Amino acid sequence: MWNMLLTLKAIKLPVLVEEIPDVCLYLVRGPPKILTVCFSRIAAARLLREQFRAGPCWELLKPEPSRASQLGGAALKTNPGAVLLKLGFGLSEDALDPDFSWPEEELLRKAKDRVPFCLRVFIYQAKELPASDQTSLLDPYVKVRFCGKKEKTRVHAMTTAPLFYETLEFHEMLPLDVRFGPDIVVQVWDRDVFSSNTPRALLRFPLTKCHVLASEGSKIPSPSWENLTSIGAEPISSQILMSAALIRKRDLSERLGRSECIIPQMRQAWVEITCVGVRQLKAHRLRAPQEPCVRIDVPAPNDRGNCFRTQPSSVPSGRNANFLERKVMAIDMPENPLYAPNLDLRVYDARVGISAGLHKRLLGASSIDLSSKLPWNSEAFVAPQTELFSGSDVWQQEKERNEESHLRTQSELLGSGLSQWTIKYPGDAGLQFRERLDSNHEDDYDEFECDVEHLELERHSPDALSSMPGDSGTGAFDPMILSGLPMIHEDVIFREKQIQFAEKFPLDEDITPFPEMINASSTSTEYSTLLGSQASYKLSELPISFPSQWAAAEYIEGREWWTKQGGRELENHLKTKPFETYKLFRGKFHPNASKSTLRCVGVFKGILRVLETNPSCEKEPFFPLQILSSAIYTVRLYIIRGSNLQPVNGNSADPYLRVKLGTDIQDSRSSHCTRTLKPEFYETFEFRTVIPGPSLLKVQVRDWNRFYPVHEIIGQTEIDLEDRWFHYGWQKLDRLKPIEIRSLHKDTSPIIQGQLHLWLEIRPEAEAHREPPVELHGPKKQKFELRIVCWKSRDVPFDMGDYFAEFWIGDSRKQKTDVHWRCRNGQASWNWRIKIPIELPLDSPEKGRLMLQLWDQDVIKWNEVIGDTQVDLYRWFLKAYHEQRVVNVFKEVKDAISRQQMKAAKKETYGRNIDSNEEGTEINETEVRTSPDTLENHHKAIEPDGDSKDARRHATQMARIEARSDSKDAAYFVKQLKEMVGLGEIDESAEWINITYHDRRRSRVLPRGSLALSIEILPEEEVELRPAGHGRTEPNANPYLPPTAGRFRFSYNPLALCSALLGPKIAFQVGCCFCCLLVMILIGFCGIYFTSFYTVLESLGLTQSGTS
């Protein structure tokens, strides 16, 4: 004890609280040589909040990592203890305030004045204690240290949840103010027979939490669950139920009566355990399980517990043994659920051999908390075969209780100085259920809307389509298919990304970066008319029909009801599990996960009930064992496709499937998909298995690698066949089991690695022989050709350049036009045909987007991109695939707009009364055909007789019509002549596509002109019937590509050649420089002769100076 007051004044520290360093407390030994033993680090922010008002508290010490025990420090695996101090930290002026004064004599008096006390520590039980050996169990006892003395409880064998119910007493002189008293150090030890005992857990119980009793006969304080830490003060999931009380004594030698028994009030109950079996047991010391058996212990105070052991079984195998036993035990249970014990479950290998010796090997162990199994626990009771799901009252109570427990534990750790560690809570021993499914719940399986969780419905609502996983374009082969225009989710997402990008990068001028004429992905896309009108149309308003799927599949019909509701895994529909599963563990625990060998080695499957009445009196058993009779079944797994896979390396993968059931493994390595994250599998896997038996069906998606023997796992999903087959909801489903979308997971990542679209069938063997498996097949692959004609460009904002355009779609090879050298004013001319072979159907809509870029060719340095854009052709590919004809994209859009305008015009003129006036009926010029035969026939039909006023009027009108017809013929002839020489307008099947440049440095989007394109999609048969050469090569047809205009031509005129090479502006500047240089040369050359001539004139006296 030091009992000293130390003050450190005039410390210069930063103004900001975040920059103030922590206060460090060191425990040293010496002299003569001063050595640091351990230390404590106290946050300055906490001291500033308390200022100088903080009371005395115990600060935990830590070993000094840089000084081992051999160098005078504390061992790193030990707990150095704590230091009691009153610490204040604040401003210098605050320290002079009388309210913050520290009376040294009064503080020392409180610390020194001591009176006799009796401390009683009540140890009830502990749970989830850390294992100390490879069996995952320990022989625990509790050792309590106080004021240099220690007491301990008796030892309990092979358990992680012992029941102690013991009282330990200490008689010591303690300060009247318990804040100056020492902590109660509670340690959990593991007794070892052949070596020294090992401390496993630690708790520092402050004396301020002890209840001060008026007399020894006062009521014992209620216990509470306290969190234990490791010996090194690291947080673990272990807990201990305890309390402590102080009794004032007259003198230290006064004897008190014996403490009353702390065993709680008990009541008789019955524990019913239905043992189905163990699953996926792992080998122990390189030896597989032979004949496992299960021992179940239900402890009770004073060794009044009960236990039973199943018969050893190796059916159908040692790793997946069935017990199919039901055991009922009468036992005393506490009235208060706070004292509910933990059930100990251990699995042994009953086969005695040379390697096992005469003892049975422990394969795994588990501890099951019974507090939620007690039916009189109204707050936390969870009935068997029911499940907590979000939105229920029980779920809300559980959530609030967990939050309160979390806050309480965190506040306790903050008070004890452990706030810097992450709090770890004990995991559930198994699945929790709510109530038994009875006949009143049968209708729940028919009301599909009630079965889908609210979050799933909200996530798949039309307002949230952008968050849905994408449609791969397989149509009926995709269970997420939705009809209507536009309903391709990737297009919606792509459109939203473009809008977000446009908002992030504002346009330099009022121009949209999205192609108006071809993007069919959003209902907001408008199509401006090309016929001189200012009207605009949405794609859904035009009379163009687009298919929503590649092809129909008969086996999909009747199976898509679950996914149409937005359902994912089928477990969300089934809701409950027929059995409870408890994980079995084996290994030694260590706070450092890298050093811990504790791992899950299997699963116990069964049903556990705690009843107030004897279950033998029930008319019908809760779960009849006759249902569990073993039989051979055929399991068929149909996997349609994968979506949104996360690549292991790079940005793509070569996925294939690997399915495992028990020891049977099947894969599709030989037919792996290549370079895709949305593979179309269409694989069927068939297994023969025994149910109950090996029940876990593992489906893995792996990345095939030619050069690496071990293929990386992209993700996996697991399906428990027993939970499906013995489930009431599964049996009620019709023979057409629904398609489900299962998420793929990976142990090394919490992120979903993708989805699998599949369905599962479980059939008895005899029934499976009668019905062969369904043949899965995708849409038939067909070859098409995409023909793109790049005609010309306009409005490229550069005076001169060497332009060429580059095109590609999906994974195709990039193709480009020829280079328009020295193009002026941004009006390049190519008339170039690009031919890209396409195989339909496409894997995803992303592969249906045509990418195009405009480049500037440079001879000396690298080429520079001018701008780019995308053209969405996915729906047009769908149309060409279904209709098996040539699809000209822009021509069909223009024709549809013309039909829409004619339809609107008819509606406008329909019902309008046409009244003939006195002057006769006028001829509507737009209704008269312009062909000569038509004009002649029309003239004969309406020519009036005689030389009347009507005849003159008619002749005038006919002359006007003939004049306009002649002018149209002349204009048509000029147009044809211009097209032949490459100077005409763009083809009727072409359209101008805007291109932009994303200037990321300045965060803006710049318009870079437009390209005139024609796009055609041709089936393989039409490709042969309508041949066309690449570029402008022969056969130059379908359509004919005229010669280019405005190209650079060699000239013998140097001025014209310079202007063509450099451009008019630069050529003018070069010409000016040349003229200036010429003048300077002329002046320099003539200056010599001028000087000589001037000298001669001066000698002859002809200059002014000579005359004078």
mmCIF file of N, CA and C in Angstrom, residues 972-1052:
data_model
loop_
_atom_site.group_PDB
_atom_site.id
_atom_site.type_symbol
_atom_site.label_atom_id
_atom_site.label_comp_id
_atom_site.label_asym_id
_atom_site.label_seq_id
_atom_site.Cartn_x
_atom_site.Cartn_y
_atom_site.Cartn_z
ATOM 1 N N TYR A 972 -35.673 13.981 -106.845
ATOM 2 C CA TYR A 972 -35.310 12.584 -106.645
ATOM 3 C C TYR A 972 -34.107 12.212 -107.503
ATOM 4 N N PHE A 973 -34.060 12.736 -108.745
ATOM 5 C CA PHE A 973 -32.933 12.438 -109.619
ATOM 6 C C PHE A 973 -31.635 13.047 -109.065
ATOM 7 N N VAL A 974 -31.728 14.273 -108.531
ATOM 8 C CA VAL A 974 -30.549 14.916 -107.947
ATOM 9 C C VAL A 974 -30.082 14.140 -106.723
ATOM 10 N N LYS A 975 -31.064 13.683 -105.959
ATOM 11 C CA LYS A 975 -30.707 12.919 -104.758
ATOM 12 C C LYS A 975 -29.984 11.625 -105.122
ATOM 13 N N GLN A 976 -30.483 10.922 -106.120
ATOM 14 C CA GLN A 976 -29.824 9.702 -106.556
ATOM 15 C C GLN A 976 -28.431 9.983 -107.087
ATOM 16 N N LEU A 977 -28.280 11.092 -107.815
ATOM 17 C CA LEU A 977 -26.971 11.443 -108.354
ATOM 18 C C LEU A 977 -25.984 11.759 -107.225
ATOM 19 N N LYS A 978 -26.449 12.478 -106.179
ATOM 20 C CA LYS A 978 -25.585 12.783 -105.047
ATOM 21 C C LYS A 978 -25.183 11.518 -104.304
ATOM 22 N N GLU A 979 -26.124 10.593 -104.164
ATOM 23 C CA GLU A 979 -25.802 9.357 -103.458
ATOM 24 C C GLU A 979 -24.780 8.532 -104.225
ATOM 25 N N MET A 980 -24.833 8.587 -105.567
ATOM 26 C CA MET A 980 -23.870 7.833 -106.360
ATOM 27 C C MET A 980 -22.459 8.368 -106.168
ATOM 28 N N VAL A 981 -22.321 9.695 -105.986
ATOM 29 C CA VAL A 981 -20.990 10.277 -105.813
ATOM 30 C C VAL A 981 -20.643 10.461 -104.342
ATOM 31 N N GLY A 982 -21.534 10.021 -103.435
ATOM 32 C CA GLY A 982 -21.249 10.071 -101.999
ATOM 33 C C GLY A 982 -21.533 11.390 -101.352
ATOM 34 N N LEU A 983 -22.365 12.254 -101.954
ATOM 35 C CA LEU A 983 -22.661 13.568 -101.384
ATOM 36 C C LEU A 983 -24.093 13.687 -100.903
ATOM 37 N N GLY A 984 -24.863 12.615 -100.942
ATOM 38 C CA GLY A 984 -26.270 12.703 -100.590
ATOM 39 C C GLY A 984 -26.497 12.618 -99.096
ATOM 40 N N GLU A 985 -27.804 12.636 -98.747
ATOM 41 C CA GLU A 985 -28.181 12.478 -97.363
ATOM 42 C C GLU A 985 -27.958 11.021 -96.935
ATOM 43 N N ILE A 986 -28.126 10.806 -95.621
ATOM 44 C CA ILE A 986 -27.924 9.435 -95.125
ATOM 45 C C ILE A 986 -29.051 8.538 -95.608
ATOM 46 N N ASP A 987 -28.777 7.251 -95.634
ATOM 47 C CA ASP A 987 -29.742 6.275 -96.094
ATOM 48 C C ASP A 987 -30.966 6.275 -95.189
ATOM 49 N N GLU A 988 -32.127 5.860 -95.764
ATOM 50 C CA GLU A 988 -33.360 5.832 -94.974
ATOM 51 C C GLU A 988 -33.294 4.844 -93.819
ATOM 52 N N SER A 989 -32.384 3.883 -93.890
ATOM 53 C CA SER A 989 -32.229 2.919 -92.799
ATOM 54 C C SER A 989 -31.194 3.359 -91.777
ATOM 55 N N ALA A 990 -30.682 4.585 -91.901
ATOM 56 C CA ALA A 990 -29.635 5.070 -91.007
ATOM 57 C C ALA A 990 -30.204 6.102 -90.042
ATOM 58 N N GLU A 991 -29.447 6.366 -89.011
ATOM 59 C CA GLU A 991 -29.841 7.360 -88.014
ATOM 60 C C GLU A 991 -28.584 7.932 -87.376
ATOM 61 N N TRP A 992 -28.698 9.186 -86.958
ATOM 62 C CA TRP A 992 -27.574 9.853 -86.300
ATOM 63 C C TRP A 992 -27.538 9.456 -84.828
ATOM 64 N N ILE A 993 -26.370 9.007 -84.389
ATOM 65 C CA ILE A 993 -26.163 8.591 -83.005
ATOM 66 C C ILE A 993 -25.174 9.555 -82.360
ATOM 67 N N ASN A 994 -25.597 10.166 -81.259
ATOM 68 C CA ASN A 994 -24.735 11.132 -80.572
ATOM 69 C C ASN A 994 -23.610 10.401 -79.832
ATOM 70 N N ILE A 995 -22.446 10.986 -79.850
ATOM 71 C CA ILE A 995 -21.320 10.465 -79.092
ATOM 72 C C ILE A 995 -20.844 11.548 -78.132
ATOM 73 N N THR A 996 -20.334 11.115 -77.000
ATOM 74 C CA THR A 996 -19.891 12.037 -75.955
ATOM 75 C C THR A 996 -18.533 11.590 -75.439
ATOM 76 N N TYR A 997 -17.913 12.499 -74.720
ATOM 77 C CA TYR A 997 -16.623 12.214 -74.084
ATOM 78 C C TYR A 997 -16.734 12.542 -72.602
ATOM 79 N N HIS A 998 -16.384 11.588 -71.747
ATOM 80 C CA HIS A 998 -16.463 11.767 -70.303
ATOM 81 C C HIS A 998 -15.133 12.322 -69.794
ATOM 82 N N ASP A 999 -15.137 13.595 -69.493
ATOM 83 C CA ASP A 999 -13.944 14.238 -68.952
ATOM 84 C C ASP A 999 -13.974 14.062 -67.429
ATOM 85 N N ARG A 1000 -13.341 13.005 -66.952
ATOM 86 C CA ARG A 1000 -13.377 12.704 -65.528
ATOM 87 C C ARG A 1000 -12.542 13.684 -64.717
ATOM 88 N N ARG A 1001 -11.547 14.271 -65.324
ATOM 89 C CA ARG A 1001 -10.707 15.213 -64.581
ATOM 90 C C ARG A 1001 -11.496 16.459 -64.200
ATOM 91 N N ARG A 1002 -12.340 16.930 -65.107
ATOM 92 C CA ARG A 1002 -13.146 18.120 -64.833
ATOM 93 C C ARG A 1002 -14.580 17.780 -64.466
ATOM 94 N N SER A 1003 -14.893 16.479 -64.388
ATOM 95 C CA SER A 1003 -16.222 16.010 -63.976
ATOM 96 C C SER A 1003 -17.317 16.606 -64.849
ATOM 97 N N ARG A 1004 -17.234 16.331 -66.139
ATOM 98 C CA ARG A 1004 -18.269 16.793 -67.051
ATOM 99 C C ARG A 1004 -18.299 15.883 -68.268
ATOM 100 N N VAL A 1005 -19.409 16.001 -69.023
ATOM 101 C CA VAL A 1005 -19.604 15.223 -70.234
ATOM 102 C C VAL A 1005 -19.642 16.186 -71.406
ATOM 103 N N LEU A 1006 -18.794 15.943 -72.395
ATOM 104 C CA LEU A 1006 -18.672 16.845 -73.542
ATOM 105 C C LEU A 1006 -19.273 16.200 -74.770
ATOM 106 N N PRO A 1007 -20.109 16.918 -75.522
ATOM 107 C CA PRO A 1007 -20.613 16.368 -76.791
ATOM 108 C C PRO A 1007 -19.508 16.359 -77.838
ATOM 109 N N ARG A 1008 -19.431 15.283 -78.598
ATOM 110 C CA ARG A 1008 -18.385 15.145 -79.610
ATOM 111 C C ARG A 1008 -18.952 14.775 -80.974
ATOM 112 N N GLY A 1009 -20.146 15.288 -81.296
ATOM 113 C CA GLY A 1009 -20.689 15.064 -82.621
ATOM 114 C C GLY A 1009 -21.582 13.845 -82.703
ATOM 115 N N SER A 1010 -21.815 13.401 -83.942
ATOM 116 C CA SER A 1010 -22.724 12.278 -84.201
ATOM 117 C C SER A 1010 -22.167 11.422 -85.318
ATOM 118 N N LEU A 1011 -22.588 10.152 -85.316
ATOM 119 C CA LEU A 1011 -22.250 9.206 -86.378
ATOM 120 C C LEU A 1011 -23.533 8.703 -87.013
ATOM 121 N N ALA A 1012 -23.534 8.596 -88.336
ATOM 122 C CA ALA A 1012 -24.668 8.047 -89.067
ATOM 123 C C ALA A 1012 -24.456 6.546 -89.226
ATOM 124 N N LEU A 1013 -25.383 5.754 -88.658
ATOM 125 C CA LEU A 1013 -25.241 4.303 -88.656
ATOM 126 C C LEU A 1013 -26.494 3.651 -89.210
ATOM 127 N N SER A 1014 -26.284 2.524 -89.853
ATOM 128 C CA SER A 1014 -27.358 1.598 -90.216
ATOM 129 C C SER A 1014 -27.049 0.260 -89.560
ATOM 130 N N ILE A 1015 -28.057 -0.353 -88.950
ATOM 131 C CA ILE A 1015 -27.857 -1.598 -88.211
ATOM 132 C C ILE A 1015 -28.872 -2.618 -88.698
ATOM 133 N N GLU A 1016 -28.370 -3.793 -89.080
ATOM 134 C CA GLU A 1016 -29.208 -4.889 -89.544
ATOM 135 C C GLU A 1016 -28.810 -6.169 -88.830
ATOM 136 N N ILE A 1017 -29.811 -6.986 -88.511
ATOM 137 C CA ILE A 1017 -29.595 -8.299 -87.907
ATOM 138 C C ILE A 1017 -30.161 -9.330 -88.871
ATOM 139 N N LEU A 1018 -29.293 -10.242 -89.336
ATOM 140 C CA LEU A 1018 -29.691 -11.200 -90.369
ATOM 141 C C LEU A 1018 -29.524 -12.622 -89.866
ATOM 142 N N PRO A 1019 -30.519 -13.501 -90.106
ATOM 143 C CA PRO A 1019 -30.321 -14.930 -89.825
ATOM 144 C C PRO A 1019 -29.297 -15.526 -90.780
ATOM 145 N N GLU A 1020 -28.852 -16.718 -90.453
ATOM 146 C CA GLU A 1020 -27.812 -17.360 -91.261
ATOM 147 C C GLU A 1020 -28.279 -17.593 -92.688
ATOM 148 N N GLU A 1021 -29.552 -17.928 -92.898
ATOM 149 C CA GLU A 1021 -30.055 -18.166 -94.255
ATOM 150 C C GLU A 1021 -30.046 -16.882 -95.074
ATOM 151 N N GLU A 1022 -30.430 -15.780 -94.430
ATOM 152 C CA GLU A 1022 -30.454 -14.504 -95.142
ATOM 153 C C GLU A 1022 -29.048 -14.003 -95.442
ATOM 154 N N VAL A 1023 -28.096 -14.388 -94.661
ATOM 155 C CA VAL A 1023 -26.712 -13.979 -94.931
ATOM 156 C C VAL A 1023 -26.254 -14.539 -96.263
ATOM 157 N N GLU A 1024 -26.631 -15.777 -96.554
ATOM 158 C CA GLU A 1024 -26.246 -16.383 -97.829
ATOM 159 C C GLU A 1024 -27.031 -15.789 -98.996
ATOM 160 N N LEU A 1025 -28.308 -15.431 -98.743
ATOM 161 C CA LEU A 1025 -29.126 -14.887 -99.827
ATOM 162 C C LEU A 1025 -28.817 -13.430 -100.108
ATOM 163 N N ARG A 1026 -28.288 -12.724 -99.121
ATOM 164 C CA ARG A 1026 -27.984 -11.298 -99.287
ATOM 165 C C ARG A 1026 -26.517 -11.071 -98.975
ATOM 166 N N PRO A 1027 -25.654 -11.467 -99.882
ATOM 167 C CA PRO A 1027 -24.214 -11.323 -99.597
ATOM 168 C C PRO A 1027 -23.795 -9.863 -99.612
ATOM 169 N N ALA A 1028 -22.782 -9.577 -98.826
ATOM 170 C CA ALA A 1028 -22.226 -8.222 -98.758
ATOM 171 C C ALA A 1028 -20.784 -8.345 -98.311
ATOM 172 N N GLY A 1029 -19.928 -7.546 -98.893
ATOM 173 C CA GLY A 1029 -18.519 -7.580 -98.558
ATOM 174 C C GLY A 1029 -18.183 -6.699 -97.377
ATOM 175 N N HIS A 1030 -17.028 -6.975 -96.788
ATOM 176 C CA HIS A 1030 -16.561 -6.162 -95.671
ATOM 177 C C HIS A 1030 -16.038 -4.836 -96.205
ATOM 178 N N GLY A 1031 -16.349 -3.764 -95.484
ATOM 179 C CA GLY A 1031 -15.930 -2.447 -95.946
ATOM 180 C C GLY A 1031 -16.674 -2.048 -97.197
ATOM 181 N N ARG A 1032 -15.924 -1.741 -98.245
ATOM 182 C CA ARG A 1032 -16.539 -1.436 -99.541
ATOM 183 C C ARG A 1032 -16.114 -2.443 -100.597
ATOM 184 N N THR A 1033 -15.679 -3.615 -100.142
ATOM 185 C CA THR A 1033 -15.244 -4.641 -101.094
ATOM 186 C C THR A 1033 -16.445 -5.321 -101.712
ATOM 187 N N GLU A 1034 -16.189 -6.041 -102.777
ATOM 188 C CA GLU A 1034 -17.249 -6.759 -103.480
ATOM 189 C C GLU A 1034 -17.641 -8.020 -102.710
ATOM 190 N N PRO A 1035 -18.901 -8.419 -102.754
ATOM 191 C CA PRO A 1035 -20.009 -7.735 -103.435
ATOM 192 C C PRO A 1035 -20.493 -6.538 -102.641
ATOM 193 N N ASN A 1036 -20.482 -5.382 -103.284
ATOM 194 C CA ASN A 1036 -20.911 -4.140 -102.648
ATOM 195 C C ASN A 1036 -22.410 -3.984 -102.877
ATOM 196 N N ALA A 1037 -23.186 -4.642 -102.046
ATOM 197 C CA ALA A 1037 -24.642 -4.623 -102.189
ATOM 198 C C ALA A 1037 -25.263 -4.835 -100.814
ATOM 199 N N ASN A 1038 -26.571 -4.554 -100.754
ATOM 200 C CA ASN A 1038 -27.394 -4.813 -99.553
ATOM 201 C C ASN A 1038 -26.893 -4.097 -98.305
ATOM 202 N N PRO A 1039 -26.810 -2.788 -98.325
ATOM 203 C CA PRO A 1039 -27.052 -1.847 -99.428
ATOM 204 C C PRO A 1039 -25.747 -1.520 -100.159
ATOM 205 N N TYR A 1040 -25.921 -0.812 -101.271
ATOM 206 C CA TYR A 1040 -24.768 -0.361 -102.035
ATOM 207 C C TYR A 1040 -24.104 0.791 -101.289
ATOM 208 N N LEU A 1041 -22.776 0.754 -101.190
ATOM 209 C CA LEU A 1041 -22.021 1.786 -100.507
ATOM 210 C C LEU A 1041 -21.315 2.635 -101.550
ATOM 211 N N PRO A 1042 -21.736 3.899 -101.700
ATOM 212 C CA PRO A 1042 -21.123 4.760 -102.720
ATOM 213 C C PRO A 1042 -19.709 5.157 -102.314
ATOM 214 N N PRO A 1043 -18.969 5.728 -103.233
ATOM 215 C CA PRO A 1043 -17.617 6.196 -102.886
ATOM 216 C C PRO A 1043 -17.685 7.288 -101.820
ATOM 217 N N THR A 1044 -16.618 7.403 -101.082
ATOM 218 C CA THR A 1044 -16.556 8.413 -100.032
ATOM 219 C C THR A 1044 -16.368 9.787 -100.639
ATOM 220 N N ALA A 1045 -16.780 10.797 -99.900
ATOM 221 C CA ALA A 1045 -16.664 12.185 -100.353
ATOM 222 C C ALA A 1045 -15.804 12.948 -99.364
ATOM 223 N N GLY A 1046 -15.107 13.966 -99.881
ATOM 224 C CA GLY A 1046 -14.310 14.833 -99.024
ATOM 225 C C GLY A 1046 -13.001 14.228 -98.584
ATOM 226 N N ARG A 1047 -12.564 13.163 -99.284
ATOM 227 C CA ARG A 1047 -11.294 12.553 -98.904
ATOM 228 C C ARG A 1047 -10.119 13.352 -99.471
ATOM 229 N N PHE A 1048 -8.973 13.178 -98.883
ATOM 230 C CA PHE A 1048 -7.746 13.857 -99.307
ATOM 231 C C PHE A 1048 -7.268 13.286 -100.640
ATOM 232 N N ARG A 1049 -6.929 14.196 -101.577
ATOM 233 C CA ARG A 1049 -6.403 13.787 -102.878
ATOM 234 C C ARG A 1049 -5.099 14.540 -103.145
ATOM 235 N N PHE A 1050 -4.142 13.852 -103.776
ATOM 236 C CA PHE A 1050 -2.847 14.465 -104.070
ATOM 237 C C PHE A 1050 -3.010 15.494 -105.187
ATOM 238 N N SER A 1051 -2.271 16.617 -105.050
ATOM 239 C CA SER A 1051 -2.348 17.697 -106.033
ATOM 240 C C SER A 1051 -0.938 18.226 -106.282
ATOM 241 N N TYR A 1052 -0.711 18.635 -107.535
ATOM 242 C CA TYR A 1052 0.576 19.238 -107.882
ATOM 243 C C TYR A 1052 0.637 20.704 -107.469
#
